[in-house]
Structure formats: structure tokens, C-alpha cells
Amino acid sequence: MYRGLSVLGFVPARAGSKGLPGKNLRLLAGKPLIVHTIEAARASAVFDRLIVSTDGEDIARVARRAGAWVPFLRPARLATDEARGIDALHHAMAWLEGHGLRFDCVMVLQPTSPLRAPEDITGALDLLLERDADAVVSVCPVDHHPWWSNELPADGCMKDFLPPALPHNRQQLPPYYRLNGAIYLARWDFIRHRDDWYGPRTYAYIMPRERSVDIDEEIDLWLAAALLRHRDVPEKRAHPSPVTVR
């Protein structure tokens, strides 16, 4: 229960992944990827239940060991490359309702966003309450501004690549944001039979880029590992070892 809301945490983790095989169990800083999400969720202390939906016995075993609830294995039809994440969520919600469990809201936490912090989880819930929102979706500033991008013709000519009125300085460009995949939060009745999260009362929860790495390829694991190492540096510098003066 969080500020009067009963909250379900939902972690989707299918076994198949073509881009990065075995992705959800790949090690990051010595832990399987999915464990980072489960630990952040548990550290937030907001979830009445934290459920993992997977079709993989190995993933289920690791998730249970990390403290998540895995009451079923996802049907094969919901574990294909073509299966939609929202359908896996609806399957879990229907299963829970069939077992007498219902919550005020549900938060989807993808294992591919291992750097989200517990305060991001509570921050998204705070935003839902403050805005009386139906849903909250996490975003972050874009890595590269889209105004600096364009298609190229077959011959590669860049004559019309940039618009003529484009500001010369990056600071003059309007801020743009992208979905970062870390948090999808909605009230139960809003998302129960919907195919998307975006209604007139859906609001963005803005996260910093350094907590917004989405693991799709090997290079993303390297980047996430580097950011995790960097995250520890300020703490070490803030508490230096005592020096003995002779």
C-alpha cells in the first residue's frame, strides 16, 4: 500500500530474445539483469505484490530467489516475438482477478531498464496522485536532438539535410523527450481492457538519461555496467579513508 493505493508490480520477462540471447538472465555487475529490477522494486517498498510473468523456468527460479512472486508460467502464445507486452499484462490481470486479487493500480517494470532507482518508482506514483492521473509513463531527454536528423537521398547529398532556420547552438533547441521503457503505471480500471497507456490524463515522469539505459544489445550492457561503476564513485569520494599524518 502506498499513500492509500494498493499497487501491483508487474515484471514481464519472456525467455526468448533474438537481439541479445538470454537477455533477462545476462549478468550485469555480477547479477542477472532481472534481479536489478526486482531489487529496486522491493527497495521502494510500495508494492502489495510483485509478480513476474515469464515462460522460462530458469527466469522463474531466479526471480523467486530474488523475492518476486511467480505463480504461473506465461502461455506460449504470449511469449513469441510477435506477442505484445500489453497482452501479457492483461493475461496476468485476468489471472489475478480469477484468484480474487485486484489492485488500485499496476506498474510495469521491464527488466531491460536496470538503472531505474526506487525513487523513480515512488516518484511516478506521487505524480499519479498529484495529477489525479489515469496513467504515468517514464521518459528521458533525447540522446541526440531529432532536428539534427534527416533521411538521406540515394546519392548521399546533404544539401537539404538540415532545415534553413535551425538554431546553430544546441542550447537554443526546444527540449525533446523519448520513452525510456523504465516505468509504465496506470490505474487498474484504466488499463484493464486498453491497448495503450496514452489518454488525455496520461502524464510523463521525467528520468535522467543516466538511469534510462534500455538493454537491447551488448553495447547497452557495457554502458549500464560503466554507469553503475560511476554511480559508486561519488560515495567513495564523499567518505575518504582517514589519513595518518606522521
Short mmCIF file of C-alpha atoms in Angstrom, two decimals:
data_model
loop_
_atom_site.label_atom_id
_atom_site.label_comp_id
_atom_site.label_asym_id
_atom_site.label_seq_id
_atom_site.Cartn_x
_atom_site.Cartn_y
_atom_site.Cartn_z
CA MET A 1 0.00 0.00 0.00
CA TYR A 2 1.36 3.42 -0.95
CA ARG A 3 -0.42 6.59 0.21
CA GLY A 4 -3.73 4.71 0.25
CA LEU A 5 -3.20 2.89 -3.07
CA SER A 6 -2.83 -0.85 -3.43
CA VAL A 7 -0.14 -1.37 -6.07
CA LEU A 8 0.78 -4.36 -8.21
CA GLY A 9 4.31 -4.52 -9.59
CA PHE A 10 4.46 -6.41 -12.90
CA VAL A 11 7.77 -7.56 -14.38
CA PRO A 12 7.49 -9.02 -17.92
CA ALA A 13 10.39 -11.35 -18.72
CA ARG A 14 9.98 -13.78 -21.60
CA ALA A 15 12.78 -16.26 -22.22
CA GLY A 16 13.30 -15.64 -25.94
CA SER A 17 15.38 -12.74 -27.22
CA LYS A 18 16.94 -12.61 -30.66
CA GLY A 19 18.91 -9.37 -30.28
CA LEU A 20 20.61 -10.45 -27.05
CA PRO A 21 20.03 -14.15 -26.34
CA GLY A 22 19.18 -14.94 -22.72
CA LYS A 23 18.91 -11.22 -22.08
CA ASN A 24 16.93 -11.27 -18.85
CA LEU A 25 19.49 -13.53 -17.17
CA ARG A 26 22.64 -11.88 -18.56
CA LEU A 27 24.94 -10.72 -15.79
CA LEU A 28 25.24 -7.02 -15.04
CA ALA A 29 27.60 -6.09 -12.20
CA GLY A 30 27.53 -9.72 -11.11
CA LYS A 31 23.71 -10.08 -11.00
CA PRO A 32 21.21 -11.36 -13.55
CA LEU A 33 19.56 -8.44 -15.33
CA ILE A 34 16.10 -9.16 -13.93
CA VAL A 35 17.42 -9.08 -10.37
CA HIS A 36 18.29 -5.37 -10.65
CA THR A 37 14.63 -4.58 -11.34
CA ILE A 38 13.32 -6.85 -8.60
CA GLU A 39 15.70 -5.35 -6.05
CA ALA A 40 14.75 -1.76 -6.97
CA ALA A 41 11.06 -2.70 -6.74
CA ARG A 42 11.48 -4.30 -3.33
CA ALA A 43 13.61 -1.40 -2.07
CA SER A 44 10.82 1.04 -2.99
CA ALA A 45 8.52 -0.76 -0.50
CA VAL A 46 5.38 0.30 -2.42
CA PHE A 47 4.12 -2.96 -3.92
CA ASP A 48 1.46 -5.14 -2.33
CA ARG A 49 2.52 -7.88 -4.76
CA LEU A 50 5.45 -8.06 -7.18
CA ILE A 51 4.70 -10.56 -9.93
CA VAL A 52 6.97 -11.81 -12.72
CA SER A 53 5.39 -13.07 -15.94
CA THR A 54 7.72 -15.42 -17.82
CA ASP A 55 7.66 -18.54 -19.95
CA GLY A 56 11.11 -19.61 -18.75
CA GLU A 57 11.70 -21.93 -15.80
CA ASP A 58 15.23 -20.52 -15.31
CA ILE A 59 13.92 -16.96 -15.15
CA ALA A 60 11.15 -18.01 -12.76
CA ARG A 61 13.68 -19.70 -10.45
CA VAL A 62 15.97 -16.63 -10.38
CA ALA A 63 13.01 -14.28 -9.85
CA ARG A 64 11.67 -16.30 -6.93
CA ARG A 65 15.12 -16.39 -5.35
CA ALA A 66 15.29 -12.58 -5.64
CA GLY A 67 11.96 -12.21 -3.83
CA ALA A 68 9.38 -11.91 -6.63
CA TRP A 69 6.16 -13.89 -6.98
CA VAL A 70 5.89 -16.23 -10.00
CA PRO A 71 2.54 -18.04 -9.63
CA PHE A 72 2.30 -19.22 -13.25
CA LEU A 73 4.28 -19.60 -16.45
CA ARG A 74 3.17 -17.40 -19.32
CA PRO A 75 1.33 -19.22 -22.16
CA ALA A 76 3.47 -19.88 -25.25
CA ARG A 77 1.22 -17.67 -27.41
CA LEU A 78 2.25 -14.69 -25.24
CA ALA A 79 5.97 -15.44 -25.46
CA THR A 80 6.57 -15.12 -29.21
CA ASP A 81 8.42 -12.31 -30.97
CA GLU A 82 5.05 -11.03 -32.19
CA ALA A 83 3.34 -11.10 -28.79
CA ARG A 84 2.56 -7.71 -27.30
CA GLY A 85 3.58 -6.74 -23.80
CA ILE A 86 0.12 -5.34 -23.08
CA ASP A 87 -1.39 -8.78 -23.77
CA ALA A 88 0.91 -10.39 -21.21
CA LEU A 89 -0.20 -7.74 -18.72
CA HIS A 90 -3.89 -8.37 -19.46
CA HIS A 91 -3.31 -12.10 -19.04
CA ALA A 92 -1.77 -11.55 -15.59
CA MET A 93 -4.52 -9.13 -14.53
CA ALA A 94 -7.21 -11.62 -15.59
CA TRP A 95 -5.40 -14.42 -13.73
CA LEU A 96 -5.22 -12.32 -10.59
CA GLU A 97 -8.88 -11.33 -10.77
CA GLY A 98 -9.76 -15.02 -11.23
CA HIS A 99 -7.97 -15.68 -7.95
CA GLY A 100 -9.72 -12.88 -6.08
CA LEU A 101 -6.90 -10.34 -6.34
CA ARG A 102 -7.39 -6.81 -7.59
CA PHE A 103 -5.39 -3.63 -7.07
CA ASP A 104 -5.89 0.11 -7.42
CA CYS A 105 -3.08 0.39 -9.95
CA VAL A 106 -0.39 -1.59 -11.73
CA MET A 107 3.20 -0.61 -12.57
CA VAL A 108 5.08 -2.39 -15.34
CA LEU A 109 8.83 -2.60 -14.68
CA GLN A 110 10.77 -4.02 -17.62
CA PRO A 111 13.98 -5.88 -16.69
CA THR A 112 15.69 -4.16 -19.61
CA SER A 113 15.77 -0.93 -17.55
CA PRO A 114 18.12 -1.99 -14.75
CA LEU A 115 19.22 1.51 -13.69
CA ARG A 116 15.85 2.85 -12.54
CA ALA A 117 16.03 3.75 -8.85
CA PRO A 118 13.50 3.13 -6.06
CA GLU A 119 12.84 6.89 -6.02
CA ASP A 120 11.74 6.71 -9.66
CA ILE A 121 9.10 4.17 -8.66
CA THR A 122 7.80 6.31 -5.80
CA GLY A 123 8.12 9.47 -7.91
CA ALA A 124 5.86 8.03 -10.61
CA LEU A 125 3.25 7.09 -8.01
CA ASP A 126 3.45 10.55 -6.45
CA LEU A 127 2.85 12.08 -9.89
CA LEU A 128 -0.17 9.82 -10.46
CA LEU A 129 -1.69 11.04 -7.20
CA GLU A 130 -0.76 14.71 -7.58
CA ARG A 131 -2.20 14.94 -11.11
CA ASP A 132 -5.11 12.59 -10.39
CA ALA A 133 -3.83 10.84 -13.50
CA ASP A 134 -5.05 7.69 -15.22
CA ALA A 135 -1.53 6.73 -16.22
CA VAL A 136 2.12 7.77 -15.94
CA VAL A 137 4.85 6.81 -18.42
CA SER A 138 8.56 7.44 -17.90
CA VAL A 139 10.60 9.45 -20.40
CA CYS A 140 14.05 10.99 -20.55
CA PRO A 141 15.73 13.72 -22.61
CA VAL A 142 16.71 12.51 -26.08
CA ASP A 143 20.30 11.46 -26.59
CA HIS A 144 20.52 13.33 -29.92
CA HIS A 145 18.09 16.07 -30.88
CA PRO A 146 15.80 14.97 -33.76
CA TRP A 147 16.18 18.34 -35.51
CA TRP A 148 19.75 17.31 -36.33
CA SER A 149 18.45 14.19 -38.12
CA ASN A 150 17.01 13.53 -41.56
CA GLU A 151 16.79 10.96 -44.30
CA LEU A 152 19.50 10.78 -46.97
CA PRO A 153 18.86 10.53 -50.70
CA ALA A 154 20.38 7.63 -52.64
CA ASP A 155 23.42 9.71 -53.65
CA GLY A 156 24.09 10.85 -50.04
CA CYS A 157 23.78 14.57 -50.90
CA MET A 158 23.30 16.72 -47.78
CA LYS A 159 22.15 19.92 -49.49
CA ASP A 160 18.75 19.88 -47.76
CA PHE A 161 19.73 17.74 -44.78
CA LEU A 162 19.08 20.47 -42.17
CA PRO A 163 16.20 22.95 -42.17
CA PRO A 164 17.32 26.52 -43.04
CA ALA A 165 16.10 28.08 -39.77
CA LEU A 166 17.78 25.56 -37.49
CA PRO A 167 19.48 27.23 -34.48
CA HIS A 168 23.26 26.95 -34.51
CA ASN A 169 23.61 26.31 -30.77
CA ARG A 170 22.30 23.17 -29.07
CA GLN A 171 21.06 25.27 -26.15
CA GLN A 172 18.59 27.06 -28.43
CA LEU A 173 16.81 23.85 -29.44
CA PRO A 174 13.48 23.04 -27.72
CA PRO A 175 13.72 20.08 -25.31
CA TYR A 176 12.63 16.72 -26.71
CA TYR A 177 11.99 13.54 -24.77
CA ARG A 178 11.80 9.84 -25.59
CA LEU A 179 10.16 6.85 -23.97
CA ASN A 180 12.78 5.08 -21.89
CA GLY A 181 10.85 1.90 -21.06
CA ALA A 182 11.53 2.04 -17.32
CA ILE A 183 8.05 2.69 -15.89
CA TYR A 184 4.50 2.22 -17.15
CA LEU A 185 1.97 2.96 -14.42
CA ALA A 186 -1.83 3.01 -14.65
CA ARG A 187 -4.94 2.72 -12.59
CA TRP A 188 -6.34 -0.79 -12.78
CA ASP A 189 -9.67 0.15 -14.38
CA PHE A 190 -7.96 2.40 -16.94
CA ILE A 191 -5.56 -0.19 -18.38
CA ARG A 192 -7.55 -3.40 -17.81
CA HIS A 193 -9.05 -3.51 -21.32
CA ARG A 194 -6.97 -0.88 -23.15
CA ASP A 195 -4.28 -1.50 -25.75
CA ASP A 196 -2.13 1.53 -24.85
CA TRP A 197 -1.21 3.85 -22.00
CA TYR A 198 -1.88 7.19 -23.66
CA GLY A 199 -5.08 9.02 -22.79
CA PRO A 200 -5.92 12.64 -22.00
CA ARG A 201 -4.88 12.08 -18.38
CA THR A 202 -1.57 10.30 -19.03
CA TYR A 203 1.46 12.23 -17.78
CA ALA A 204 5.20 11.93 -18.26
CA TYR A 205 7.55 11.11 -15.42
CA ILE A 206 10.93 12.53 -16.45
CA MET A 207 14.01 10.49 -15.58
CA PRO A 208 17.66 11.43 -16.15
CA ARG A 209 19.47 9.81 -19.04
CA GLU A 210 21.94 8.07 -16.72
CA ARG A 211 19.08 5.98 -15.28
CA SER A 212 17.44 5.39 -18.66
CA VAL A 213 19.61 2.79 -20.39
CA ASP A 214 17.43 0.24 -22.20
CA ILE A 215 19.19 -3.10 -22.73
CA ASP A 216 18.73 -4.29 -26.31
CA GLU A 217 22.28 -5.03 -27.45
CA GLU A 218 25.64 -5.99 -25.98
CA ILE A 219 26.81 -2.38 -26.02
CA ASP A 220 23.90 -1.42 -23.76
CA LEU A 221 25.15 -3.87 -21.13
CA TRP A 222 28.61 -2.31 -21.32
CA LEU A 223 27.14 1.17 -20.91
CA ALA A 224 24.95 0.13 -17.98
CA ALA A 225 27.94 -1.51 -16.27
CA ALA A 226 30.02 1.66 -16.70
CA LEU A 227 27.21 3.81 -15.28
CA LEU A 228 26.81 1.50 -12.29
CA ARG A 229 30.54 1.75 -11.56
CA HIS A 230 30.37 5.55 -11.88
CA ARG A 231 27.37 5.67 -9.54
CA ASP A 232 29.55 4.37 -6.69
CA VAL A 233 32.38 6.86 -7.23
CA PRO A 234 30.83 9.97 -5.55
CA GLU A 235 30.05 7.96 -2.40
CA LYS A 236 33.65 6.82 -2.13
CA ARG A 237 34.95 10.35 -2.65
CA ALA A 238 32.50 11.77 -0.13
CA HIS A 239 33.88 9.49 2.59
CA PRO A 240 37.66 9.31 2.02
CA SER A 241 39.76 6.96 4.05
CA PRO A 242 41.36 8.61 7.06
CA VAL A 243 44.95 9.73 6.52
CA THR A 244 47.52 9.31 9.23
CA VAL A 245 49.90 12.29 9.48
CA ARG A 246 53.38 11.39 10.67
#
